[in-house]
Amino acid sequence: MSDCLFCKIAAGEIPAEIVYEDDDVIAFNDISPQAPVHILLVPKKHIASTEYLDESNTDLIGKLVLAASKKAKKLNLDGYRLVMNCNEIAGQSVFHIHCHLLAGRPMLWPPG
Ligand code: AMP
Ligand code: ZN
């Protein structure tokens, strides 16, 4: 999608601190980190939010979560939180699906 920030990062048109990339997924440090580790895992395919997922996306979302799991292992994280915000009321501000990998500090539950 031409005016989408994360499509532009995935295409290399906007710089980001990329920490992982394969054919389907790109991961980069969040520009405004909310924890010592705050990585965004983003499918290269544009999907606006989890609201638009269907069965055709099963593999892609599996790959996204697996990439997060592998990254966490590589960083030797002893615990972490994966978050996907859907729609503004839940805190979504970029409308291209992404998974936050947050770690490095205690996490509260329930979240705010
Ligand atoms: P969300 O609020 O769940 O949609 O998450 C969007 C995230 O993207 C926020 O945590 C922002 O800090 C982050 N973000 C926005 N612009 C950039 C950027 N240019 N590079 C990296 N992260 C960004
Ligand atoms: Zn996009």
Short mmCIF file of N, CA and C and ligand atoms in Angstrom, two decimals:
data_model
loop_
_atom_site.label_atom_id
_atom_site.label_comp_id
_atom_site.label_asym_id
_atom_site.label_seq_id
_atom_site.Cartn_x
_atom_site.Cartn_y
_atom_site.Cartn_z
N MET A 1 0.87 -1.20 0.00
CA MET A 1 0.00 0.00 0.00
C MET A 1 0.90 1.25 0.00
N SER A 2 0.65 2.18 -0.91
CA SER A 2 1.63 3.23 -1.19
C SER A 2 1.82 4.21 -0.03
N ASP A 3 0.78 4.51 0.73
CA ASP A 3 0.96 5.51 1.79
C ASP A 3 1.05 4.88 3.18
N CYS A 4 1.47 3.63 3.23
CA CYS A 4 1.55 2.94 4.52
C CYS A 4 3.00 2.96 5.03
N LEU A 5 3.17 3.44 6.26
CA LEU A 5 4.50 3.55 6.86
C LEU A 5 5.24 2.21 6.89
N PHE A 6 4.57 1.16 7.34
CA PHE A 6 5.28 -0.12 7.48
C PHE A 6 5.52 -0.78 6.12
N CYS A 7 4.67 -0.55 5.13
CA CYS A 7 4.98 -1.01 3.76
C CYS A 7 6.24 -0.31 3.26
N LYS A 8 6.36 0.98 3.58
CA LYS A 8 7.55 1.74 3.13
C LYS A 8 8.81 1.24 3.82
N ILE A 9 8.70 0.94 5.12
CA ILE A 9 9.88 0.39 5.82
C ILE A 9 10.23 -0.98 5.23
N ALA A 10 9.21 -1.81 4.98
CA ALA A 10 9.47 -3.15 4.42
C ALA A 10 10.11 -3.06 3.04
N ALA A 11 9.78 -2.00 2.29
CA ALA A 11 10.33 -1.81 0.94
C ALA A 11 11.68 -1.09 0.97
N GLY A 12 12.13 -0.70 2.16
CA GLY A 12 13.41 0.00 2.27
C GLY A 12 13.34 1.46 1.90
N GLU A 13 12.12 1.99 1.80
CA GLU A 13 11.96 3.40 1.40
C GLU A 13 12.08 4.35 2.58
N ILE A 14 11.85 3.83 3.79
CA ILE A 14 12.02 4.61 5.02
C ILE A 14 12.96 3.80 5.91
N PRO A 15 13.98 4.45 6.48
CA PRO A 15 14.94 3.69 7.28
C PRO A 15 14.36 3.21 8.61
N ALA A 16 14.87 2.10 9.07
CA ALA A 16 14.51 1.58 10.39
C ALA A 16 15.68 0.73 10.86
N GLU A 17 15.74 0.49 12.17
CA GLU A 17 16.79 -0.38 12.72
C GLU A 17 16.31 -1.83 12.59
N ILE A 18 16.63 -2.41 11.45
CA ILE A 18 16.13 -3.76 11.14
C ILE A 18 16.93 -4.80 11.93
N VAL A 19 16.21 -5.68 12.61
CA VAL A 19 16.88 -6.70 13.43
C VAL A 19 16.63 -8.11 12.91
N TYR A 20 15.73 -8.25 11.94
CA TYR A 20 15.45 -9.57 11.35
C TYR A 20 14.69 -9.36 10.05
N GLU A 21 14.97 -10.22 9.07
CA GLU A 21 14.20 -10.15 7.82
C GLU A 21 14.24 -11.50 7.13
N ASP A 22 13.09 -11.93 6.60
CA ASP A 22 13.06 -13.07 5.68
C ASP A 22 12.10 -12.72 4.55
N ASP A 23 11.68 -13.71 3.78
CA ASP A 23 10.84 -13.41 2.61
C ASP A 23 9.50 -12.79 2.99
N ASP A 24 9.00 -13.12 4.18
CA ASP A 24 7.63 -12.74 4.54
C ASP A 24 7.54 -11.73 5.67
N VAL A 25 8.57 -11.66 6.48
CA VAL A 25 8.50 -10.88 7.73
C VAL A 25 9.71 -9.96 7.84
N ILE A 26 9.47 -8.77 8.38
CA ILE A 26 10.59 -7.88 8.72
C ILE A 26 10.39 -7.45 10.17
N ALA A 27 11.49 -7.27 10.89
CA ALA A 27 11.40 -6.84 12.29
C ALA A 27 12.38 -5.71 12.51
N PHE A 28 11.94 -4.71 13.26
CA PHE A 28 12.80 -3.54 13.52
C PHE A 28 12.46 -2.98 14.88
N ASN A 29 13.42 -2.20 15.42
CA ASN A 29 13.21 -1.60 16.73
C ASN A 29 12.13 -0.52 16.65
N ASP A 30 11.27 -0.50 17.66
CA ASP A 30 10.25 0.54 17.74
C ASP A 30 10.92 1.90 17.95
N ILE A 31 10.43 2.91 17.26
CA ILE A 31 11.03 4.25 17.33
C ILE A 31 10.78 4.91 18.68
N SER A 32 9.79 4.43 19.40
CA SER A 32 9.46 4.99 20.71
C SER A 32 9.30 3.84 21.72
N PRO A 33 10.44 3.25 22.11
CA PRO A 33 10.38 2.00 22.89
C PRO A 33 9.69 2.14 24.24
N GLN A 34 8.85 1.18 24.52
CA GLN A 34 8.11 1.16 25.79
C GLN A 34 8.72 0.17 26.78
N ALA A 35 9.84 -0.42 26.40
CA ALA A 35 10.56 -1.37 27.27
C ALA A 35 11.98 -1.44 26.71
N PRO A 36 12.95 -1.94 27.51
CA PRO A 36 14.32 -2.04 27.02
C PRO A 36 14.43 -2.81 25.70
N VAL A 37 13.62 -3.85 25.53
CA VAL A 37 13.49 -4.51 24.23
C VAL A 37 12.10 -4.20 23.70
N HIS A 38 12.02 -3.57 22.54
CA HIS A 38 10.73 -3.29 21.92
C HIS A 38 10.91 -3.39 20.41
N ILE A 39 10.57 -4.56 19.92
CA ILE A 39 10.74 -4.88 18.49
C ILE A 39 9.36 -5.03 17.86
N LEU A 40 9.22 -4.53 16.65
CA LEU A 40 7.98 -4.70 15.89
C LEU A 40 8.22 -5.75 14.82
N LEU A 41 7.37 -6.78 14.80
CA LEU A 41 7.44 -7.82 13.77
C LEU A 41 6.30 -7.57 12.81
N VAL A 42 6.64 -7.44 11.54
CA VAL A 42 5.68 -6.95 10.55
C VAL A 42 5.67 -7.87 9.33
N PRO A 43 4.50 -8.36 8.93
CA PRO A 43 4.46 -9.10 7.66
C PRO A 43 4.68 -8.12 6.51
N LYS A 44 5.40 -8.55 5.49
CA LYS A 44 5.64 -7.63 4.36
C LYS A 44 4.35 -7.35 3.60
N LYS A 45 3.44 -8.31 3.62
CA LYS A 45 2.15 -8.13 2.97
C LYS A 45 1.30 -7.13 3.77
N HIS A 46 0.66 -6.21 3.09
CA HIS A 46 -0.17 -5.23 3.79
C HIS A 46 -1.52 -5.82 4.19
N ILE A 47 -1.74 -5.86 5.49
CA ILE A 47 -3.05 -6.21 6.05
C ILE A 47 -3.28 -5.15 7.12
N ALA A 48 -4.42 -4.48 7.12
CA ALA A 48 -4.60 -3.30 7.97
C ALA A 48 -4.62 -3.63 9.46
N SER A 49 -5.27 -4.72 9.82
CA SER A 49 -5.35 -5.09 11.24
C SER A 49 -5.78 -6.55 11.33
N THR A 50 -5.75 -7.08 12.54
CA THR A 50 -6.18 -8.48 12.72
C THR A 50 -7.65 -8.66 12.34
N GLU A 51 -8.38 -7.55 12.29
CA GLU A 51 -9.79 -7.61 11.89
C GLU A 51 -9.96 -8.17 10.47
N TYR A 52 -8.91 -8.03 9.65
CA TYR A 52 -9.02 -8.40 8.24
C TYR A 52 -8.39 -9.76 7.94
N LEU A 53 -8.01 -10.49 9.00
CA LEU A 53 -7.41 -11.81 8.76
C LEU A 53 -8.47 -12.82 8.34
N ASP A 54 -8.06 -13.76 7.49
CA ASP A 54 -8.92 -14.91 7.20
C ASP A 54 -8.01 -16.14 7.05
N GLU A 55 -8.58 -17.26 6.65
CA GLU A 55 -7.83 -18.52 6.61
C GLU A 55 -6.62 -18.43 5.67
N SER A 56 -6.67 -17.56 4.69
CA SER A 56 -5.55 -17.47 3.74
C SER A 56 -4.30 -16.88 4.42
N ASN A 57 -4.46 -16.30 5.59
CA ASN A 57 -3.32 -15.69 6.30
C ASN A 57 -2.73 -16.58 7.40
N THR A 58 -3.24 -17.80 7.51
CA THR A 58 -2.82 -18.68 8.61
C THR A 58 -1.30 -18.87 8.64
N ASP A 59 -0.71 -19.21 7.50
CA ASP A 59 0.74 -19.44 7.45
C ASP A 59 1.51 -18.17 7.82
N LEU A 60 1.05 -17.06 7.27
CA LEU A 60 1.76 -15.80 7.47
C LEU A 60 1.79 -15.41 8.96
N ILE A 61 0.66 -15.54 9.62
CA ILE A 61 0.61 -15.17 11.03
C ILE A 61 1.40 -16.17 11.87
N GLY A 62 1.40 -17.43 11.45
CA GLY A 62 2.24 -18.42 12.11
C GLY A 62 3.71 -18.03 12.00
N LYS A 63 4.11 -17.61 10.82
CA LYS A 63 5.51 -17.20 10.60
C LYS A 63 5.87 -15.98 11.44
N LEU A 64 4.91 -15.07 11.57
CA LEU A 64 5.15 -13.84 12.35
C LEU A 64 5.42 -14.19 13.82
N VAL A 65 4.58 -15.04 14.38
CA VAL A 65 4.75 -15.40 15.79
C VAL A 65 6.00 -16.26 15.98
N LEU A 66 6.28 -17.13 15.02
CA LEU A 66 7.50 -17.94 15.10
C LEU A 66 8.74 -17.06 15.04
N ALA A 67 8.71 -16.03 14.20
CA ALA A 67 9.85 -15.10 14.12
C ALA A 67 10.04 -14.40 15.47
N ALA A 68 8.96 -14.04 16.11
CA ALA A 68 9.05 -13.40 17.44
C ALA A 68 9.66 -14.38 18.45
N SER A 69 9.20 -15.61 18.42
CA SER A 69 9.71 -16.62 19.35
C SER A 69 11.21 -16.85 19.15
N LYS A 70 11.62 -16.95 17.88
CA LYS A 70 13.04 -17.18 17.59
C LYS A 70 13.88 -15.99 18.01
N LYS A 71 13.36 -14.79 17.77
CA LYS A 71 14.10 -13.58 18.14
C LYS A 71 14.27 -13.53 19.66
N ALA A 72 13.21 -13.86 20.39
CA ALA A 72 13.27 -13.85 21.85
C ALA A 72 14.31 -14.86 22.35
N LYS A 73 14.34 -16.03 21.71
CA LYS A 73 15.33 -17.05 22.08
C LYS A 73 16.74 -16.54 21.84
N LYS A 74 16.92 -15.93 20.68
CA LYS A 74 18.25 -15.42 20.31
C LYS A 74 18.72 -14.34 21.29
N LEU A 75 17.78 -13.56 21.79
CA LEU A 75 18.12 -12.50 22.74
C LEU A 75 18.19 -13.02 24.18
N ASN A 76 17.95 -14.34 24.33
CA ASN A 76 17.98 -14.95 25.67
C ASN A 76 17.00 -14.29 26.63
N LEU A 77 15.85 -13.90 26.15
CA LEU A 77 14.88 -13.25 27.02
C LEU A 77 14.28 -14.29 27.96
N ASP A 78 14.18 -13.94 29.24
CA ASP A 78 13.61 -14.91 30.18
C ASP A 78 12.09 -14.80 30.23
N GLY A 79 11.56 -13.78 29.63
CA GLY A 79 10.12 -13.61 29.53
C GLY A 79 9.84 -12.42 28.64
N TYR A 80 8.69 -12.41 28.05
CA TYR A 80 8.38 -11.31 27.13
C TYR A 80 6.88 -11.26 26.89
N ARG A 81 6.47 -10.18 26.27
CA ARG A 81 5.06 -10.04 25.93
C ARG A 81 4.93 -9.78 24.43
N LEU A 82 4.01 -10.48 23.79
CA LEU A 82 3.66 -10.22 22.40
C LEU A 82 2.30 -9.55 22.37
N VAL A 83 2.21 -8.43 21.66
CA VAL A 83 0.97 -7.64 21.63
C VAL A 83 0.63 -7.29 20.19
N MET A 84 -0.65 -7.49 19.85
CA MET A 84 -1.16 -6.99 18.56
C MET A 84 -2.39 -6.14 18.86
N ASN A 85 -2.25 -4.84 18.72
CA ASN A 85 -3.37 -3.94 18.96
C ASN A 85 -4.27 -3.90 17.73
N CYS A 86 -5.56 -3.94 17.95
CA CYS A 86 -6.50 -3.89 16.82
C CYS A 86 -7.47 -2.73 17.02
N ASN A 87 -7.32 -1.74 16.16
CA ASN A 87 -8.16 -0.54 16.13
C ASN A 87 -7.76 0.46 17.23
N GLU A 88 -8.14 1.70 17.01
CA GLU A 88 -7.68 2.80 17.86
C GLU A 88 -8.04 2.59 19.32
N ILE A 89 -9.20 2.05 19.59
CA ILE A 89 -9.64 1.90 20.98
C ILE A 89 -8.70 0.98 21.76
N ALA A 90 -8.03 0.10 21.03
CA ALA A 90 -7.08 -0.83 21.67
C ALA A 90 -5.64 -0.34 21.54
N GLY A 91 -5.45 0.86 20.99
CA GLY A 91 -4.10 1.43 20.93
C GLY A 91 -3.41 1.32 19.59
N GLN A 92 -4.12 0.83 18.55
CA GLN A 92 -3.46 0.73 17.24
C GLN A 92 -3.33 2.11 16.61
N SER A 93 -2.10 2.45 16.18
CA SER A 93 -1.88 3.74 15.54
C SER A 93 -1.35 3.58 14.11
N VAL A 94 -0.76 2.43 13.80
CA VAL A 94 -0.29 2.16 12.43
C VAL A 94 -1.15 1.01 11.89
N PHE A 95 -1.83 1.29 10.80
CA PHE A 95 -2.82 0.31 10.31
C PHE A 95 -2.19 -0.61 9.26
N HIS A 96 -1.18 -1.30 9.71
CA HIS A 96 -0.54 -2.42 8.99
C HIS A 96 -0.17 -3.39 10.10
N ILE A 97 -0.70 -4.59 10.05
CA ILE A 97 -0.54 -5.55 11.15
C ILE A 97 0.90 -5.63 11.63
N HIS A 98 1.06 -5.65 12.94
CA HIS A 98 2.38 -5.82 13.53
C HIS A 98 2.23 -6.42 14.91
N CYS A 99 3.28 -7.09 15.32
CA CYS A 99 3.31 -7.71 16.64
C CYS A 99 4.43 -7.04 17.43
N HIS A 100 4.10 -6.49 18.59
CA HIS A 100 5.10 -5.91 19.47
C HIS A 100 5.75 -7.03 20.28
N LEU A 101 7.08 -7.06 20.32
CA LEU A 101 7.82 -7.94 21.23
C LEU A 101 8.44 -7.04 22.29
N LEU A 102 7.93 -7.17 23.51
CA LEU A 102 8.34 -6.29 24.61
C LEU A 102 9.01 -7.13 25.70
N ALA A 103 10.13 -6.63 26.21
CA ALA A 103 10.83 -7.37 27.27
C ALA A 103 11.83 -6.46 27.96
N GLY A 104 12.39 -6.98 29.05
CA GLY A 104 13.47 -6.27 29.73
C GLY A 104 13.03 -5.50 30.95
N ARG A 105 11.76 -5.58 31.26
CA ARG A 105 11.25 -4.99 32.51
C ARG A 105 10.01 -5.79 32.91
N PRO A 106 9.64 -5.72 34.19
CA PRO A 106 8.41 -6.43 34.59
C PRO A 106 7.21 -5.87 33.84
N MET A 107 6.29 -6.75 33.48
CA MET A 107 5.08 -6.34 32.75
C MET A 107 3.87 -6.47 33.69
N LEU A 108 3.05 -5.47 33.69
CA LEU A 108 1.86 -5.50 34.54
C LEU A 108 0.73 -6.30 33.88
N TRP A 109 -0.07 -6.94 34.71
CA TRP A 109 -1.29 -7.59 34.22
C TRP A 109 -2.39 -7.37 35.23
N PRO A 110 -3.57 -6.89 34.85
CA PRO A 110 -3.97 -6.61 33.47
C PRO A 110 -3.30 -5.35 32.93
N PRO A 111 -3.18 -5.27 31.59
CA PRO A 111 -2.57 -4.08 30.97
C PRO A 111 -3.52 -2.89 31.09
N GLY A 112 -3.00 -1.71 30.91
CA GLY A 112 -3.83 -0.50 31.03
C GLY A 112 -4.74 -0.29 29.84
P1 AMP B 1 0.47 0.45 17.40
O1 AMP B 1 0.19 1.64 18.27
O2 AMP B 1 0.16 -0.88 18.03
O3 AMP B 1 -0.17 0.61 16.04
O4 AMP B 1 2.04 0.42 17.19
C1 AMP B 1 2.69 1.23 16.28
C2 AMP B 1 4.10 1.37 16.75
O5 AMP B 1 4.88 1.86 15.67
C3 AMP B 1 4.27 2.36 17.90
O6 AMP B 1 4.82 1.67 19.03
C4 AMP B 1 5.23 3.40 17.35
O7 AMP B 1 6.16 3.86 18.29
C5 AMP B 1 5.90 2.65 16.21
N1 AMP B 1 6.43 3.46 15.13
C6 AMP B 1 5.84 4.51 14.53
N2 AMP B 1 6.62 4.99 13.55
C7 AMP B 1 7.73 4.21 13.52
C8 AMP B 1 8.93 4.19 12.74
N3 AMP B 1 9.14 5.08 11.75
N4 AMP B 1 9.87 3.26 13.01
C9 AMP B 1 9.68 2.38 14.02
N5 AMP B 1 8.56 2.33 14.78
C10 AMP B 1 7.62 3.23 14.54
ZN ZN B 2 1.23 -1.55 4.82
#
